[in-house]
Tab-separated table of C-alpha atoms in Angstrom:
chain	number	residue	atom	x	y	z
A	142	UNK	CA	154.799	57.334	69.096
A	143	UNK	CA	156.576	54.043	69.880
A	144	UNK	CA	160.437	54.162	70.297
A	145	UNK	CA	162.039	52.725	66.731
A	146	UNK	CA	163.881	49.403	67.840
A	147	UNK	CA	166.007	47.107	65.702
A	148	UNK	CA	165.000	44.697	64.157
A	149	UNK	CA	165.520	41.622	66.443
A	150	UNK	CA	167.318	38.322	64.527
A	151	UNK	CA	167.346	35.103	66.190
A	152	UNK	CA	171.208	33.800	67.033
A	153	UNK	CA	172.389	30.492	64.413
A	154	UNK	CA	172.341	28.108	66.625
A	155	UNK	CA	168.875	28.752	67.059
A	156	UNK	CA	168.091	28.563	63.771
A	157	UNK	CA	169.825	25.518	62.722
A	158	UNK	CA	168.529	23.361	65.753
A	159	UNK	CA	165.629	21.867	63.132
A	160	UNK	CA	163.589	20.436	66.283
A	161	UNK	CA	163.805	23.362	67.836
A	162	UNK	CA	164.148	22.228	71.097
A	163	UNK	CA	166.287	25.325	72.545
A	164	UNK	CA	163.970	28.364	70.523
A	165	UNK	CA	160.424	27.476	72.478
A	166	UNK	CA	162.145	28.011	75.267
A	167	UNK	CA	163.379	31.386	74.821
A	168	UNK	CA	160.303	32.281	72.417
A	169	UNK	CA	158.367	31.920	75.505
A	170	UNK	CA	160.778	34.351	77.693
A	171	UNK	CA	161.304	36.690	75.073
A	172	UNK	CA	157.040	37.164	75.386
A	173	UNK	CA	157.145	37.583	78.224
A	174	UNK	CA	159.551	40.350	78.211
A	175	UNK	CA	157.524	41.895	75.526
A	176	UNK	CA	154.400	41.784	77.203
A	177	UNK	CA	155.832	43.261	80.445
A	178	UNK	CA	157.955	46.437	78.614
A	179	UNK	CA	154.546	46.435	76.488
A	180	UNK	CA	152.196	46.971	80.251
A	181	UNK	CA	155.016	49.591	80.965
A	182	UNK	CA	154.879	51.644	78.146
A	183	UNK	CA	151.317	52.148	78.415
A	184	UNK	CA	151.037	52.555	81.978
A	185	UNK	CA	153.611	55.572	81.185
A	186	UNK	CA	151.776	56.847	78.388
A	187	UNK	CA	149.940	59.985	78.969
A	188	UNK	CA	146.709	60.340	79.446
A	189	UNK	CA	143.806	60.814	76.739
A	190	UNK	CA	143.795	64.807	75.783
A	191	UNK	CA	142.087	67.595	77.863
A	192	UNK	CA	138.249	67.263	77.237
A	193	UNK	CA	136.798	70.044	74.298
A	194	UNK	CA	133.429	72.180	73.374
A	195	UNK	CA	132.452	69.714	70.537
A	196	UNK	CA	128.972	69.763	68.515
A	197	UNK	CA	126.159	67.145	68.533
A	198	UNK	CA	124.580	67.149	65.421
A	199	UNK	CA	121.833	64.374	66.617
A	200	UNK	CA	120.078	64.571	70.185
A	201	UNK	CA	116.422	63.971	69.419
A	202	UNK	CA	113.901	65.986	68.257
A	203	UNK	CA	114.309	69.371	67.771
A	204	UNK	CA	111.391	71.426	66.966
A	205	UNK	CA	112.922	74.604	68.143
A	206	UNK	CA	116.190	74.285	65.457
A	207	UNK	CA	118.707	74.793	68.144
A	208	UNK	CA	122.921	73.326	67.826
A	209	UNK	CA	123.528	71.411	70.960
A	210	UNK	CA	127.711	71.649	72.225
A	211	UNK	CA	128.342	69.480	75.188
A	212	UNK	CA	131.706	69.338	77.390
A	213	UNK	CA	132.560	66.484	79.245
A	214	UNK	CA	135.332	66.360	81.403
A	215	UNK	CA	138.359	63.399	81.029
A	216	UNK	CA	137.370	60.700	83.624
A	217	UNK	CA	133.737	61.948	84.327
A	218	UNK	CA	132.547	59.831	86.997
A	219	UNK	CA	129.128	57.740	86.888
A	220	UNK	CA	126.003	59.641	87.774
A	221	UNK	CA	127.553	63.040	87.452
A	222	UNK	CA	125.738	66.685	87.489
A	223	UNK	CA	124.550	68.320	84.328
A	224	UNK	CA	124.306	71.926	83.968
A	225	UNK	CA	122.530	73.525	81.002
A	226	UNK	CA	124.233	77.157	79.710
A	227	UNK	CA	121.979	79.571	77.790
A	228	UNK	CA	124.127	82.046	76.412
A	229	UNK	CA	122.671	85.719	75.793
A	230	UNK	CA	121.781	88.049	72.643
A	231	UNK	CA	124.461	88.234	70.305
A	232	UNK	CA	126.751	85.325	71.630
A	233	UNK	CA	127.260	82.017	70.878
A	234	UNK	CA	127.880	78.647	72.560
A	235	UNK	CA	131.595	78.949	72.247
A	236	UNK	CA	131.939	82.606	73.182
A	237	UNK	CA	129.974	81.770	76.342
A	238	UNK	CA	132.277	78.445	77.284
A	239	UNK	CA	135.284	80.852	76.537
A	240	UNK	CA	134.632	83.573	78.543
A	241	UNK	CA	132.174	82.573	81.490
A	242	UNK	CA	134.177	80.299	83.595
A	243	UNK	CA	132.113	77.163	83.666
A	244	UNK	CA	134.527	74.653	81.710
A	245	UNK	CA	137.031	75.172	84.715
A	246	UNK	CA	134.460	74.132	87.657
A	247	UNK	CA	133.142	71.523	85.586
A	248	UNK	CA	136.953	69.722	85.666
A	249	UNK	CA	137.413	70.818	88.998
A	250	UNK	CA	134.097	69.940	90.422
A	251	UNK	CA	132.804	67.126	88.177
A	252	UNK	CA	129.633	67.758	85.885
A	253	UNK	CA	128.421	67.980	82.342
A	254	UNK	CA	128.148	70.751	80.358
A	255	UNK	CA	125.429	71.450	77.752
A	256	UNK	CA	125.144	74.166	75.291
A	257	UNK	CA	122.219	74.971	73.522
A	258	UNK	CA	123.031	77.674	70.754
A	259	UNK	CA	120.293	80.209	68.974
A	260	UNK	CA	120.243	79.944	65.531
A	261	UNK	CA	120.209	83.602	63.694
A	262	UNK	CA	117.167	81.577	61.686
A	263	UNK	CA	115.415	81.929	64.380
A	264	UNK	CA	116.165	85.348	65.853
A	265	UNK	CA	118.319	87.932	64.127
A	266	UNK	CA	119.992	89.210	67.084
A	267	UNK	CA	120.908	85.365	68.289
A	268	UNK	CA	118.413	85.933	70.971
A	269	UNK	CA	116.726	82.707	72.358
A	270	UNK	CA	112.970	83.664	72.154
A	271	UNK	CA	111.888	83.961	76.174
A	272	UNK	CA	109.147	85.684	74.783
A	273	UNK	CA	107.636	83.723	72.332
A	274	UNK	CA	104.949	81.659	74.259
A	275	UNK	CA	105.226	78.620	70.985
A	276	UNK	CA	108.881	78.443	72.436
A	277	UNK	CA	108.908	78.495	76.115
A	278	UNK	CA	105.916	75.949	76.538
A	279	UNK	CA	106.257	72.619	77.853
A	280	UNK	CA	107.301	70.069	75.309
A	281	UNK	CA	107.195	73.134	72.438
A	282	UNK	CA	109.742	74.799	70.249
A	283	UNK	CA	112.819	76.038	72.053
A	284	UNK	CA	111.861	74.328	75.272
A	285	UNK	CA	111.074	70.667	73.273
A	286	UNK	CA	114.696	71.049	71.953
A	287	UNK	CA	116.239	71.423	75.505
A	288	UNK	CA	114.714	69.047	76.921
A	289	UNK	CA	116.026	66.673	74.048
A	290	UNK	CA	119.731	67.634	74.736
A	291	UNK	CA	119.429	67.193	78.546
A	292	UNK	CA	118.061	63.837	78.049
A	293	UNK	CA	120.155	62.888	75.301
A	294	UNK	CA	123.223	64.066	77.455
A	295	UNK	CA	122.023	62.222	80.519
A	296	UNK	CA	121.665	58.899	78.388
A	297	UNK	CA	125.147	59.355	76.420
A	298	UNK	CA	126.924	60.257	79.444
A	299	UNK	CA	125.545	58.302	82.200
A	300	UNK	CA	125.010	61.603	84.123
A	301	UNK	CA	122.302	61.647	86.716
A	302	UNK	CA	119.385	62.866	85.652
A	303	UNK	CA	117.936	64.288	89.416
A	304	UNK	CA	120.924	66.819	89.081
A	305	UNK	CA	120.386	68.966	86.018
A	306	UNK	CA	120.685	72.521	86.167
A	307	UNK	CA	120.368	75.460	83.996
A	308	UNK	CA	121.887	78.958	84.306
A	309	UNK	CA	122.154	81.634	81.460
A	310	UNK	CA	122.455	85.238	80.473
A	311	UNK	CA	119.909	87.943	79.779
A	312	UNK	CA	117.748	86.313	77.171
A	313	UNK	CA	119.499	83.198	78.107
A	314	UNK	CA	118.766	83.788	81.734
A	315	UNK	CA	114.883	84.890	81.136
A	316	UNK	CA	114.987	81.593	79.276
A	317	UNK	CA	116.256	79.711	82.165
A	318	UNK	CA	113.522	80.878	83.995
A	319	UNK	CA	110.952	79.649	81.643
A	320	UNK	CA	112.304	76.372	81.201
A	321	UNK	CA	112.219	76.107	85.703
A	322	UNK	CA	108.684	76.479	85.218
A	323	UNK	CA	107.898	74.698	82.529
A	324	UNK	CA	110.502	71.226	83.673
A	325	UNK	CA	110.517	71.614	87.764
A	326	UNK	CA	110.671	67.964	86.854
A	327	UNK	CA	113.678	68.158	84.967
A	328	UNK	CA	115.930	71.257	86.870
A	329	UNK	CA	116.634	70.976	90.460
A	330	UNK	CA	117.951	74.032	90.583
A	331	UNK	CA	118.686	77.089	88.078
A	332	UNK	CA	120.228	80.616	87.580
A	333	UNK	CA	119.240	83.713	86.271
A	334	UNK	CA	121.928	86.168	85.392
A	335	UNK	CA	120.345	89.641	84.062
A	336	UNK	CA	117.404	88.521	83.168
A	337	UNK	CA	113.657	89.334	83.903
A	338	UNK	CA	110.742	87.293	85.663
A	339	UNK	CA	108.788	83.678	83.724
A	340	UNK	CA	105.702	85.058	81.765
A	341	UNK	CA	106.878	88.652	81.643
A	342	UNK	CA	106.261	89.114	78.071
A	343	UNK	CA	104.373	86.957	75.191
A	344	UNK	CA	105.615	88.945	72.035
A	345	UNK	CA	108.500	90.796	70.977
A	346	UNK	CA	107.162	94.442	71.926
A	347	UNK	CA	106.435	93.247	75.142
A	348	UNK	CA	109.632	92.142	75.898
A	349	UNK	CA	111.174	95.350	75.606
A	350	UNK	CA	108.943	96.673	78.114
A	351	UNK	CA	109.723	93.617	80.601
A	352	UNK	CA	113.550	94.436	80.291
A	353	UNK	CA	113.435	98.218	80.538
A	354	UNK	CA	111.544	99.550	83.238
A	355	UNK	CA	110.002	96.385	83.675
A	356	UNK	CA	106.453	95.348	84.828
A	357	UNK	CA	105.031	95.884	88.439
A	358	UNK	CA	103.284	92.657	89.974
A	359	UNK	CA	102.809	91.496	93.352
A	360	UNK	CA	104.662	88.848	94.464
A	361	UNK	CA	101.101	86.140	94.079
A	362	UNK	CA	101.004	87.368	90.546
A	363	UNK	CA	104.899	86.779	89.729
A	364	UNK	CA	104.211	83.137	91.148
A	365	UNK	CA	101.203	82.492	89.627
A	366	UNK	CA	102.796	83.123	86.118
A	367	UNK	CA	105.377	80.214	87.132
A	368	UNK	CA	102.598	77.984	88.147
A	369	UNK	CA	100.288	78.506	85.282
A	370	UNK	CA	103.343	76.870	82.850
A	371	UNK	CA	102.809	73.666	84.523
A	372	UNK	CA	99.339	73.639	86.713
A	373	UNK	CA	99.475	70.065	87.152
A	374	UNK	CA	103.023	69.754	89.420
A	375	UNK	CA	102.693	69.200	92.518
A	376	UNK	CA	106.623	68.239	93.632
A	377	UNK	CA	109.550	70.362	94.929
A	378	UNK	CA	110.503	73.231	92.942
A	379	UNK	CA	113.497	73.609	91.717
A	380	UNK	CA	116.563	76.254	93.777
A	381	UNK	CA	116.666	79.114	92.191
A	382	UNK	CA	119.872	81.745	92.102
A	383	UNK	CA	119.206	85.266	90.658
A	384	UNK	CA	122.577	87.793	90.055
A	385	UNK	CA	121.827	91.030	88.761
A	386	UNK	CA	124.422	94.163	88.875
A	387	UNK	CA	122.849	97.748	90.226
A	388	UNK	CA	123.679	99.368	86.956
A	389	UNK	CA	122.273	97.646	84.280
A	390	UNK	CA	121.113	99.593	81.750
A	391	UNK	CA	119.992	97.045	79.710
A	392	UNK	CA	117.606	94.873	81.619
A	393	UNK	CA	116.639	97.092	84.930
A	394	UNK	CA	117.934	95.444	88.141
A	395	UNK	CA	113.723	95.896	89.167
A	396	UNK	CA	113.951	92.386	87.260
A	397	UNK	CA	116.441	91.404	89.843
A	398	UNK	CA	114.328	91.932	92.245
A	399	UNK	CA	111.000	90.689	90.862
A	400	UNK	CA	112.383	87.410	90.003
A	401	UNK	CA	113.134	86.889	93.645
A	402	UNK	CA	110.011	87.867	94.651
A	403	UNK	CA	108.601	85.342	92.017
A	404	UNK	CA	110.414	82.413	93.459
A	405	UNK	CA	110.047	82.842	96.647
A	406	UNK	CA	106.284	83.202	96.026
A	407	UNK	CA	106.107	80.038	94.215
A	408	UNK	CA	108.267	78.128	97.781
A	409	UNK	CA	106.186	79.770	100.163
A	410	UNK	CA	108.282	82.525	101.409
A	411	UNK	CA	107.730	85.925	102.287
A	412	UNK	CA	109.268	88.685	103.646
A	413	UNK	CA	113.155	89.753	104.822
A	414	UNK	CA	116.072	87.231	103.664
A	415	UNK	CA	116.721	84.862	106.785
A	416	UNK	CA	120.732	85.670	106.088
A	417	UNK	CA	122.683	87.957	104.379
A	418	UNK	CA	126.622	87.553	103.428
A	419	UNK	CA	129.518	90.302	101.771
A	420	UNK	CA	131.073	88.665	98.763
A	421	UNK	CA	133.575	89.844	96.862
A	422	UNK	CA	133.312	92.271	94.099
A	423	UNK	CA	131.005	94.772	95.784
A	424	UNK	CA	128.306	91.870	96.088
A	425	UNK	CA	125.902	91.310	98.898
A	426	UNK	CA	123.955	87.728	98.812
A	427	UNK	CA	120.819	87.278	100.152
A	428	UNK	CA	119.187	84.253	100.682
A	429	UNK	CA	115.244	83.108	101.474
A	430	UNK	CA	114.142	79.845	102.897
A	431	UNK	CA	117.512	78.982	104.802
A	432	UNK	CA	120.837	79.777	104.627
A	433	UNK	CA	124.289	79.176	102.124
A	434	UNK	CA	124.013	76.053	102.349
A	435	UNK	CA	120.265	75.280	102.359
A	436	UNK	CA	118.109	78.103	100.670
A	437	UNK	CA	115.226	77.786	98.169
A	438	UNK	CA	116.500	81.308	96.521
A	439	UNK	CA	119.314	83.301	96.536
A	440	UNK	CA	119.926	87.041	95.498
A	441	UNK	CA	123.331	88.691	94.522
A	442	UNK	CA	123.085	91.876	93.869
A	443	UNK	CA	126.670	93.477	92.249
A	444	UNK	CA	127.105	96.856	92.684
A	445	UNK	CA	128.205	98.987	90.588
A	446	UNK	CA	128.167	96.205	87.710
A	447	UNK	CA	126.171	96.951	83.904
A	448	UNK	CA	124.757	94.296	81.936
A	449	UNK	CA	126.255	90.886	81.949
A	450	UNK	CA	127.783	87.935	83.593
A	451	UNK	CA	130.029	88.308	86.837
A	452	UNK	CA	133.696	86.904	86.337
A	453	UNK	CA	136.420	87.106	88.510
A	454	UNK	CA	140.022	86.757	86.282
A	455	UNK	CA	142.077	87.156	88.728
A	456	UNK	CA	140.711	84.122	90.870
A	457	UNK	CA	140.931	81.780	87.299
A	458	UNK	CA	136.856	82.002	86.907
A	459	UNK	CA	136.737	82.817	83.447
A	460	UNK	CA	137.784	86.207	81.356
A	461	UNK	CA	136.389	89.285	81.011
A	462	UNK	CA	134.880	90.770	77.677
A	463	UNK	CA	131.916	91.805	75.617
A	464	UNK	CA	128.912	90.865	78.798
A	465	UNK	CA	131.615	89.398	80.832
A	466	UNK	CA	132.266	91.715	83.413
A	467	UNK	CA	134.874	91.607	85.949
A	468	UNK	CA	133.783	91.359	89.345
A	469	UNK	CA	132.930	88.178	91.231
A	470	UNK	CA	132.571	84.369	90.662
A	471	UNK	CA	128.898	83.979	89.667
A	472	UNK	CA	130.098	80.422	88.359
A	473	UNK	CA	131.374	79.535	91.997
A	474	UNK	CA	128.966	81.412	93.741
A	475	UNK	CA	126.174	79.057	91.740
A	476	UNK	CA	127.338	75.963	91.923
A	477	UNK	CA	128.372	76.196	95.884
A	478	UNK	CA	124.870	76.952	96.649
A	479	UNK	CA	123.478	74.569	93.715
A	480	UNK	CA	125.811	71.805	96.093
A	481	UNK	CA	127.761	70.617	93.800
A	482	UNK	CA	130.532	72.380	94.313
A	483	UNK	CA	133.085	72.998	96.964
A	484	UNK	CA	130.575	73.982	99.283
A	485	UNK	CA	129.221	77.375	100.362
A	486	UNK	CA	131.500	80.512	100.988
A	487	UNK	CA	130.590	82.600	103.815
A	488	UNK	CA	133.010	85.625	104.094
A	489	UNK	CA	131.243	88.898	105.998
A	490	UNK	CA	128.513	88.064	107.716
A	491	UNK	CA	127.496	91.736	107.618
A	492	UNK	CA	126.822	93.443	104.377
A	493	UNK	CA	125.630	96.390	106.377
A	494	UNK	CA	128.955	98.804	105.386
A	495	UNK	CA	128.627	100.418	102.220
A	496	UNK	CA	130.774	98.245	99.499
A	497	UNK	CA	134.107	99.914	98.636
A	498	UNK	CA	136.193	99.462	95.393
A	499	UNK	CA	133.319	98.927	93.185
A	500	UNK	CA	134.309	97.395	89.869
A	501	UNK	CA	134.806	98.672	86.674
A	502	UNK	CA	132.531	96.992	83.915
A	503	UNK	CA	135.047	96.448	81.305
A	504	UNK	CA	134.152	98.112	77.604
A	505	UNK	CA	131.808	95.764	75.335
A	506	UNK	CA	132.248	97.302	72.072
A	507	UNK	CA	134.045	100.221	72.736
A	508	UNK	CA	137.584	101.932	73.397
A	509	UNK	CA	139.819	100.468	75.842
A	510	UNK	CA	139.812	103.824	78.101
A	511	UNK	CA	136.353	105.412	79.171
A	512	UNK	CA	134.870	108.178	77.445
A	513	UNK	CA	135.812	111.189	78.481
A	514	UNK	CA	133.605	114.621	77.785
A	515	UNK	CA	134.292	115.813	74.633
A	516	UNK	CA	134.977	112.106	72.896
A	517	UNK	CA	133.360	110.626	70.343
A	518	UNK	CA	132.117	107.242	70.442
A	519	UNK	CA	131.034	105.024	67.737
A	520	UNK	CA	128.939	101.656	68.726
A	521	UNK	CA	126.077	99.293	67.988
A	522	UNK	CA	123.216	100.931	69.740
A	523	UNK	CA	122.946	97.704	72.036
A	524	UNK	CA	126.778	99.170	73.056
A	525	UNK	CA	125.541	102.903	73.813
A	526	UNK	CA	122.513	101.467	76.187
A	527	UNK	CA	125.048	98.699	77.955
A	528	UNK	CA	127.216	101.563	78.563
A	529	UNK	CA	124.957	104.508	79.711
A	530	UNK	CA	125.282	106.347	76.630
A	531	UNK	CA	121.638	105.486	75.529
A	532	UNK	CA	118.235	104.212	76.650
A	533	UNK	CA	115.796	102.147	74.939
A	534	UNK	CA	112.473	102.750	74.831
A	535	UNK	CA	109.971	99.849	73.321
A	536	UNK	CA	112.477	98.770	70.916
A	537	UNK	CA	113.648	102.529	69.651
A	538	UNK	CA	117.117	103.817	70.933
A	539	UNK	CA	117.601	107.489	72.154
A	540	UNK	CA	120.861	109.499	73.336
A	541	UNK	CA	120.780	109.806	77.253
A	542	UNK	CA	120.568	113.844	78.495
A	543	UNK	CA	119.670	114.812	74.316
A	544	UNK	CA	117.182	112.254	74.000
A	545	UNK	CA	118.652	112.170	70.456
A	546	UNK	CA	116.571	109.257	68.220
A	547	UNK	CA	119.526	106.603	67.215
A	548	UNK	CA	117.374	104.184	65.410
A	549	UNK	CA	116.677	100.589	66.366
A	550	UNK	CA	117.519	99.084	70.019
A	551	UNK	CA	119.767	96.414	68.455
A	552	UNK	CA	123.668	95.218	67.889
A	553	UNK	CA	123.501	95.916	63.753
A	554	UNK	CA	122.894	99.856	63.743
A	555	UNK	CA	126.163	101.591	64.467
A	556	UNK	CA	125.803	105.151	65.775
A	557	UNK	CA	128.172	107.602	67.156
A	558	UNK	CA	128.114	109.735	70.020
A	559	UNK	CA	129.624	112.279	71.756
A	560	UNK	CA	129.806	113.836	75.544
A	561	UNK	CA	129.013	116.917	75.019
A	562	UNK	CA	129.184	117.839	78.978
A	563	UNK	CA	129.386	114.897	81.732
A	564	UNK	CA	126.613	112.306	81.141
A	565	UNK	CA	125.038	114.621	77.934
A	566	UNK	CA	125.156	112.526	74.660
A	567	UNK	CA	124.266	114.184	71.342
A	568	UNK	CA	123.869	112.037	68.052
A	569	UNK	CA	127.353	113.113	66.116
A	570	UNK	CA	126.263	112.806	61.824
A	571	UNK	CA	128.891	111.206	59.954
A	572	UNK	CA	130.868	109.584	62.414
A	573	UNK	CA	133.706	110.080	64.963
């Protein structure tokens, strides 16, 4: 708001001199007073507001029916990074640039952020559809519409279109995967957070089976799965960071492990890690092809940790809530070894000492304390199987130690359980 002044009246002497002789004179000095409190005031002005999640209703086509939400820091320089964030089932675009961190190394460090957001249209659960071979493609469905932000982002933005990277959760994070095989043109490097190995499953029953116990390939088979979405590439592939806690439930931490052996199939590498690091939160890093600072994959294996994306509050990388799970910067930890961050942190050499402290997964859906035996619970049956209470089993839910039926393996059919004795669940009719 500009500071009210009086009105400003010319003396009478001025006025009445009819040649005005003596006014030009002063006009004159009186601009350029004006001008030079005017170049003040704005140079004091403060600067444009802080930069917001904010919808793009037009990005190309879009044969896949995604929303695209891009956030682009105040003062983004020229030829910046882009990352790509798939959020997982039952989230959304805004829930996942709330919670997981990302916005505040994006200011901090300097890159893009693009948002691609399932449609319940498309998948009832919110789920994008890893699965569904019309969607992970090349150039079809969900994949096609991707691509379309990322180069719609690059354009708009001037970002730089050899640094685009994708990272996401669970069904976001098996779709990460598919879209590193299908674009190795396009992502130089990725991130798969709880998710499960490219060309695991090609329908919706087989998916379950991929997440929980998961499917046992060699290593050649993983890779050739990756190669087969894009036979004709020949270039680099892109750096690939997998996180995975010990205790999912939900997608078995076997995925962890078989989506590192996938990658580092499809660079050429075999065998032991060529270093290993302690991070914090109970995490151990190990990393193929090179070290921190140079490795084609990396592994982090959290332990201790259920079903969702590492956060670590109390170091201001995101919050913890429903899939956010308080334990370690996976944001940091990612975009360090993507390099374009701060650079690598290498704490503890030696992960060799068994981790101590490990965290505590906070609740999803459930009471703030932990069940105790005895207590009732009431949750979605995607709740009970994040939280131990429940397995699924090829889409069907059932009560861990009284293999109790609950119903479907999703977040829309509430049942309630209770401990009957330590880590025995019976199905409790009518409620808690």
């Amino acid at each position: 708001m500009t500071p009210h002044r009086p009105p400003f009246r010319l003396p009478p002497t001025l006025v009445a001199d009819a040649h005005g002789r003596r006014l030009l004179p002063l006009l004159a000095a009186l601009a350029t007073v004006a001008l030079t409190v005017g170049a003040l005031l704005i140079a004091l002005a403060p600067r444009a507001s802080a930069a917001t999640l904010t919808p793009v209703s037009s990005f190309g086509t879009n044969p896949g029916n995604l929303a695209m939400y891009a956030y682009v820091p105040d003062g983004l320089p020229a030829d910046a990074p882009l990352v790509v964030l798939l959020h997982g089932c039952a989230q959304n675009a805004t829930a996942y640039h709330g919670h997981s961190g990302w916005a505040e190394h994006a200011d901090a460090n300097g890159f893009a952020l693009v948002y691609p957001e399932q449609k319940s249209a498309n998948n009832a659960t919110s789920c994008f559809n890893w699965f569904e071979r019309g969607d992970t493609a090349r150039d079809s469905g969900e994949a096609r519409s991707i691509r379309s932000m990322v180069e719609h982002a690059v354009s708009a933005h001037g970002l730089d279109a050899d640094r685009v990277y994708v990272s996401g959760l669970s069904a976001g994070g098996a779709m990460a995967g598919e879209l590193l095989a299908a674009y190795p043109d396009l992502f130089a490097g990725g991130s798969v957070v709880a998710g499960v190995p490219t060309g695991c499953a090609g329908n919706m029953i087989d998916a379950f089976t991929c997440m929980n116990p998961g499917k046992s390939k060699t290593p050649q088979q993983w890779g050739d799965a990756v190669r087969a979405k894009n036979p004709g590439w020949n270039g680099p592939w892109p750096r690939v960071a997998v996180w995975h806690g010990t205790s999912d439930t939900t997608v078995a931490p076997a995925n962890g492990t078989a989506t590192v052996n996938q990658w580092n199939n499809v660079h050429g590498l075999s065998g032991a890690p060529d270093s290993t690091a302690r991070l914090p939160g109970s995490t151990t890093a190990s990393y193929y092809g090179g070290d921190a600072t140079d490795a084609s994959v990396a592994h982090y294996s959290v332990s201790g940790m259920g079903h969702g994306t590492p956060v670590d509050p109390s170091e201001g990388c995101g919050t913890a809530g429903a899939y956010f799970l308080a334990a370690v910067c996976s944001t940091g930890y990612t975009v360090d070894f993507w390099g374009i961050g701060d650079g690598p942190v290498v704490p503890d050499p030696d992960p060799t000492e068994e981790p101590t402290d490990p965290p505590t997964d906070p609740p999803t859906e459930e009471p703030t304390d932990p069940a105790e035996p005895g207590e009732c619970v009431t949750a979605s049956n995607y709740g009970h199987v994040s939280q131990g209470r429940a397995v699924q089993r090829f889409g069907q839910v059932y009560a861990v130690g009284s293999e109790d039926p609950l119903g479907l393996w999703n977040v829309f059919v509430t049942t309630s359980l209770t401990e009957t004795s330590p880590g025995y669940w019976e199905l409790t009719s009518g409620g808690c």
